[in-house]
Coordinates of C-alpha atoms in Angstrom, one line a residue:
X4 CA 106.1 101.9 128.3
X5 CA 108.1 104.9 127.1
X6 CA 108.1 106.1 123.5
X7 CA 111.8 105.0 123.3
X8 CA 111.0 101.4 123.9
X9 CA 107.5 101.1 122.4
X10 CA 107.8 99.1 119.2
X11 CA 106.7 100.7 115.9
X12 CA 104.1 98.6 114.1
X13 CA 104.8 98.4 110.4
X14 CA 101.8 97.9 108.2
X15 CA 100.4 98.8 104.8
X16 CA 97.9 97.9 102.2
X17 CA 97.6 96.2 98.8
X18 CA 97.8 98.5 95.8
X19 CA 97.6 98.0 92.0
X20 CA 99.9 95.0 91.3
X21 CA 101.8 95.6 94.5
X22 CA 102.0 96.5 98.2
X23 CA 102.6 99.7 100.2
X24 CA 104.3 99.6 103.6
X25 CA 104.0 102.6 105.9
X26 CA 107.3 102.9 107.9
X27 CA 108.2 105.2 110.7
X28 CA 109.1 108.1 108.5
X29 CA 108.8 106.8 105.0
X30 CA 106.3 105.2 102.7
X31 CA 107.5 102.4 100.4
X32 CA 105.5 101.1 97.5
X33 CA 106.6 98.0 95.5
X34 CA 104.9 97.1 92.2
X35 CA 105.3 94.1 89.8
X36 CA 105.5 95.7 86.4
X37 CA 104.6 93.9 83.1
X38 CA 108.2 92.9 82.4
X39 CA 108.2 90.9 85.6
X40 CA 110.5 93.2 87.5
X41 CA 109.7 95.0 90.8
X42 CA 109.6 98.8 90.6
X43 CA 110.0 100.7 93.9
X44 CA 108.8 104.1 95.0
X45 CA 110.1 105.3 98.4
X46 CA 109.4 108.8 99.8
X47 CA 109.3 110.6 103.2
X48 CA 106.0 110.9 105.0
X49 CA 104.4 114.4 105.4
X50 CA 105.0 116.0 108.9
X51 CA 101.2 115.9 109.5
X52 CA 101.4 112.2 110.1
X53 CA 104.4 112.4 112.4
X54 CA 103.4 115.0 114.9
X55 CA 102.0 115.0 118.4
X56 CA 98.4 114.4 117.3
X57 CA 99.5 111.1 115.8
X58 CA 100.5 110.0 119.3
X59 CA 97.5 111.4 121.2
X60 CA 95.1 108.7 122.4
X61 CA 91.6 108.8 121.1
X62 CA 92.6 111.6 118.6
X63 CA 95.1 109.6 116.6
X64 CA 92.4 107.2 115.5
X65 CA 90.7 109.8 113.3
X66 CA 94.1 111.0 112.0
X67 CA 95.1 107.5 111.2
X68 CA 91.9 107.0 109.2
X69 CA 92.6 110.2 107.3
X70 CA 96.2 109.1 106.8
X71 CA 95.0 105.7 105.4
X72 CA 92.6 107.4 103.0
X73 CA 95.1 110.0 101.7
X74 CA 98.3 108.0 101.7
X75 CA 96.5 104.9 100.5
X76 CA 95.1 106.8 97.5
X77 CA 98.4 108.4 96.7
X78 CA 100.1 105.0 96.9
X79 CA 97.4 103.6 94.6
X80 CA 98.1 106.3 92.1
X81 CA 101.8 105.7 92.2
X82 CA 101.4 102.0 91.9
X83 CA 99.2 102.4 88.8
X84 CA 101.7 104.8 87.2
X85 CA 104.6 102.4 87.9
X86 CA 102.7 99.3 86.6
X87 CA 101.6 101.1 83.4
X88 CA 104.8 103.1 82.8
X89 CA 106.1 100.6 80.3
X90 CA 102.9 101.0 78.3
X91 CA 103.2 104.9 78.6
X92 CA 99.7 105.1 80.2
X93 CA 99.1 107.8 82.8
X94 CA 96.3 107.4 85.3
X95 CA 94.2 110.6 85.7
X96 CA 94.7 111.9 89.2
X97 CA 91.4 113.7 89.2
X98 CA 89.5 110.6 88.2
X99 CA 91.0 108.6 91.1
X100 CA 90.2 111.2 93.7
X101 CA 86.8 111.5 92.3
X102 CA 86.3 107.8 92.7
X103 CA 87.5 108.1 96.3
X104 CA 85.0 110.8 97.0
X105 CA 82.3 108.8 95.4
X106 CA 83.3 105.8 97.4
X107 CA 83.2 107.8 100.7
X108 CA 79.7 109.1 99.9
X109 CA 78.6 105.6 99.0
X110 CA 80.1 104.2 102.2
X111 CA 78.2 106.8 104.3
X112 CA 75.0 106.1 102.5
X113 CA 75.3 102.3 102.6
X114 CA 76.6 101.8 106.1
X115 CA 75.3 104.7 108.1
X116 CA 72.2 106.1 106.4
X117 CA 70.7 103.0 104.8
X118 CA 70.6 100.8 107.9
X119 CA 69.0 103.6 109.9
X120 CA 66.3 104.1 107.3
X121 CA 65.6 100.4 107.0
X122 CA 65.4 100.1 110.8
X123 CA 63.4 103.2 111.2
X124 CA 60.5 102.0 109.0
X125 CA 60.6 98.2 109.5
X126 CA 62.0 97.6 113.0
X127 CA 61.5 100.8 115.2
X128 CA 57.7 100.8 115.0
X129 CA 57.7 97.4 116.8
X130 CA 60.5 97.8 119.4
X131 CA 61.8 100.1 122.1
X132 CA 64.4 102.7 121.0
X133 CA 67.2 100.7 122.7
X134 CA 66.3 97.4 121.0
X135 CA 65.7 99.2 117.7
X136 CA 69.1 100.9 117.7
X137 CA 70.8 97.6 118.6
X138 CA 69.1 95.8 115.7
X139 CA 70.0 98.6 113.4
X140 CA 73.7 98.1 114.4
X141 CA 73.4 94.3 113.7
X142 CA 71.9 95.1 110.3
X143 CA 74.8 97.4 109.6
X144 CA 77.3 94.6 110.3
X145 CA 75.2 92.2 108.1
X146 CA 75.3 94.7 105.2
X147 CA 79.0 95.1 105.6
X148 CA 79.6 91.3 105.5
X149 CA 77.3 91.1 102.4
X150 CA 79.2 93.9 100.7
X151 CA 82.5 92.0 101.3
X152 CA 81.0 88.8 99.9
X153 CA 79.9 90.7 96.8
X154 CA 83.3 92.1 96.2
X155 CA 84.7 88.6 96.0
X156 CA 82.7 88.2 92.8
X157 CA 84.8 90.9 91.0
X158 CA 87.7 89.4 89.1
X159 CA 89.8 92.5 89.3
X160 CA 89.8 92.5 93.1
X161 CA 91.0 88.9 93.5
X162 CA 94.6 90.0 92.8
X163 CA 94.3 92.9 95.2
X164 CA 93.1 90.5 97.9
X165 CA 96.1 88.2 97.1
X166 CA 98.5 91.1 97.5
X167 CA 96.6 92.0 100.8
X168 CA 97.4 88.5 102.0
X169 CA 101.0 88.8 100.9
X170 CA 101.3 92.0 102.9
X171 CA 99.9 90.3 106.0
X172 CA 102.3 87.3 105.6
X173 CA 105.3 89.6 105.4
X174 CA 104.2 91.7 108.4
X175 CA 103.5 88.6 110.4
X176 CA 106.9 87.1 109.6
X177 CA 108.7 90.4 110.5
X178 CA 106.9 90.7 113.8
X179 CA 107.8 87.1 114.6
X180 CA 111.5 87.9 114.1
X181 CA 111.8 85.7 111.0
X182 CA 114.2 86.7 108.2
X183 CA 112.5 88.6 105.4
X184 CA 112.8 85.7 102.9
X185 CA 110.2 84.0 100.7
X186 CA 110.5 80.7 102.6
X187 CA 109.9 82.3 105.9
X188 CA 107.0 84.6 104.9
X189 CA 105.2 81.8 103.0
X190 CA 104.5 79.9 106.2
X191 CA 102.5 82.7 107.9
X192 CA 98.7 83.3 107.7
X193 CA 97.0 85.9 105.6
X194 CA 95.2 87.3 108.6
X195 CA 96.5 90.0 111.0
X196 CA 95.2 91.5 114.1
X197 CA 95.7 95.1 112.9
X198 CA 94.0 94.6 109.6
X199 CA 91.6 97.4 108.5
X200 CA 88.9 94.8 107.9
X201 CA 89.0 93.9 111.6
X202 CA 89.2 97.5 112.5
X203 CA 85.9 98.3 110.6
X204 CA 84.2 95.4 112.4
X205 CA 85.4 96.7 115.8
X206 CA 84.1 100.2 114.9
X207 CA 80.7 98.9 113.8
X208 CA 80.5 96.9 117.1
X209 CA 81.3 99.9 119.2
X210 CA 78.8 101.9 117.2
X211 CA 76.1 99.5 118.3
X212 CA 76.8 100.5 122.0
X213 CA 77.1 104.2 121.3
X214 CA 74.1 104.6 119.0
X215 CA 72.0 102.4 121.3
X216 CA 72.0 105.3 123.7
X217 CA 70.9 107.9 121.1
X218 CA 67.2 107.2 121.6
X219 CA 64.8 107.9 118.8
X220 CA 65.0 111.5 117.6
X221 CA 63.9 112.7 114.2
X222 CA 65.4 111.1 111.2
X223 CA 67.7 114.1 110.4
X224 CA 68.9 114.3 113.9
X225 CA 69.6 110.6 113.9
X226 CA 71.6 110.8 110.7
X227 CA 73.6 113.8 112.0
X228 CA 74.4 112.0 115.3
X229 CA 75.7 109.0 113.4
X230 CA 78.0 111.1 111.4
X231 CA 79.1 113.5 114.2
X232 CA 79.8 110.6 116.6
X233 CA 81.8 108.6 114.1
X234 CA 85.2 110.2 115.0
X235 CA 84.6 109.3 118.7
X236 CA 83.8 105.7 117.7
X237 CA 86.8 105.5 115.4
X238 CA 89.0 106.9 118.2
X239 CA 87.8 104.2 120.7
X240 CA 88.2 101.5 118.0
X241 CA 91.8 102.5 117.2
X242 CA 92.8 102.3 120.9
X243 CA 91.3 98.8 121.1
X244 CA 93.3 97.8 118.0
X245 CA 96.5 99.2 119.6
X246 CA 95.8 97.3 122.8
X247 CA 95.3 94.1 120.8
X248 CA 98.6 94.7 119.0
X249 CA 100.4 94.9 122.4
X250 CA 98.7 91.8 123.7
X251 CA 98.4 89.7 120.6
X252 CA 99.6 86.6 122.2
X253 CA 97.0 86.7 124.9
X254 CA 94.4 84.0 124.1
X255 CA 91.5 86.0 125.5
X256 CA 92.5 89.0 123.3
X257 CA 92.7 86.7 120.3
X258 CA 89.3 85.2 121.2
X259 CA 87.8 88.7 121.1
X260 CA 89.5 89.4 117.8
X261 CA 88.6 86.1 116.2
X262 CA 85.5 87.4 114.4
X263 CA 87.6 90.1 112.7
X264 CA 90.3 87.6 111.8
X265 CA 87.7 85.3 110.3
X266 CA 86.2 88.2 108.3
X267 CA 89.6 88.7 106.7
X268 CA 89.1 85.6 104.7
X269 CA 86.8 87.8 102.5
X270 CA 89.5 90.5 102.0
X271 CA 92.6 88.4 101.6
X272 CA 93.6 85.5 99.5
X273 CA 96.5 83.1 99.5
X274 CA 99.2 84.9 97.4
X275 CA 101.5 83.5 94.8
X276 CA 105.3 83.5 95.5
X277 CA 105.8 86.4 93.2
X278 CA 103.3 88.5 95.1
X279 CA 105.0 87.7 98.4
X280 CA 108.3 88.8 96.8
X281 CA 106.7 92.2 96.1
X282 CA 105.5 92.6 99.7
X283 CA 109.0 91.6 100.9
X284 CA 110.5 94.3 98.7
X285 CA 108.2 96.9 100.1
X286 CA 109.0 95.9 103.7
X287 CA 112.7 95.8 103.1
X288 CA 112.7 99.2 101.5
X289 CA 110.7 100.8 104.4
X290 CA 113.0 99.2 106.9
X291 CA 116.2 100.3 105.1
X292 CA 115.0 103.8 104.5
X293 CA 113.9 104.2 108.2
X294 CA 117.3 102.8 109.3
X295 CA 119.2 105.2 107.1
X296 CA 117.1 108.0 108.6
X297 CA 117.3 110.1 105.4
X298 CA 114.5 111.2 103.1
X299 CA 114.7 109.6 99.7
X300 CA 113.3 110.7 96.4
X301 CA 111.2 108.4 94.2
X302 CA 113.4 105.7 92.8
X303 CA 113.0 102.8 90.4
X304 CA 114.9 99.8 91.9
X305 CA 114.3 96.5 90.2
X306 CA 114.8 92.9 91.0
X307 CA 115.0 90.0 88.7
X308 CA 111.6 88.3 88.2
X309 CA 111.2 85.1 90.1
X310 CA 114.4 85.6 92.2
X311 CA 114.6 86.4 95.9
X312 CA 114.4 90.1 96.5
X313 CA 117.8 91.4 97.4
X314 CA 118.4 93.0 100.8

C-alpha cells in the first residue's frame, strides 16, 4: 500500500482533566476547566516527528516512544496550565520533567533490573540459562500487572483512566466511520488495539524471546544487554502493533491481542458523558486543523458545559 493511500491512525492519551490527540501534523489538547467549559490548545508538531525516520520500519518504534514521552509530557503540562488557569496557578515545568526523569529511572529499575536480580539469585541457580531467562521474563510481566493493579488504588488516577477510556471510545468511533457525536462514541468500548498498555505487554513478551538467547553472563553485562537491546525490542513491538492496526478485523489477530485488550481494563475506566465530550473536542480539533493544513497557535476555544461539542 502506498503512502498516499495508507490511512493515518489518530491516537492520543489522557492528560490532566482532558485528552490529547496526535494528528497528522498537529497536536490537539482539550481540557475541562473548573467552570465546566472546554479549553483547547492546538499547535503544529515539530518536524522531528514528521520526517523520514518516522516512516522507517523498526526505527520508527523508538522514535514513537520518544515522541510519546516528550509530547505526552508537554501536553500534560499544557493541560495542567489550562485546567488551573482560572485559579492563576502555574505548574513548574522543571518539577514535571524531574518527575518524568524519576519515573523513567524507576521504570528501568523496576521492570528491567529488579526482575533480573530476583531471577539471578532465586531462579537461575536451579535452572538452565534458557529457562531462567524465560522465567525472568514472566516475572517481569507479573510485576507489570501488579504495578497496574496498584495504580488502581490511587484516587487521582481514576479520572485519568476515565479520560483514557473516553479517548479510546472516540478513536474507535472515528475509525468505524461513526459521526463524532456523544451518542455514537458512548457505544464503543474503552479498549483499543493500539493502546500503549497493549504495546508494553507486547514489548515484554518479545523481550522474553530476545533475552532468552542472552545466556548467563555477569550481572553487569546482563543489565547492559537488557538496556541496549531495548530499542530493538521496541522496534519489533511497534511493527507488530502496526500490523495489528491494519488487520484489526481478523479474528486470529484479535485473539493474539486479547491479553493486551484485557489488560486495558486496568488502565481505562468507563467515562462520564462530559469526559467523552472532551475527547470529542480534541479529536475534532485535530481533524479540523489537519484538514485546514495550516499551523495554528495556541487557542482557547470553549464549549458550553454539558452541551454537544460544536463541529
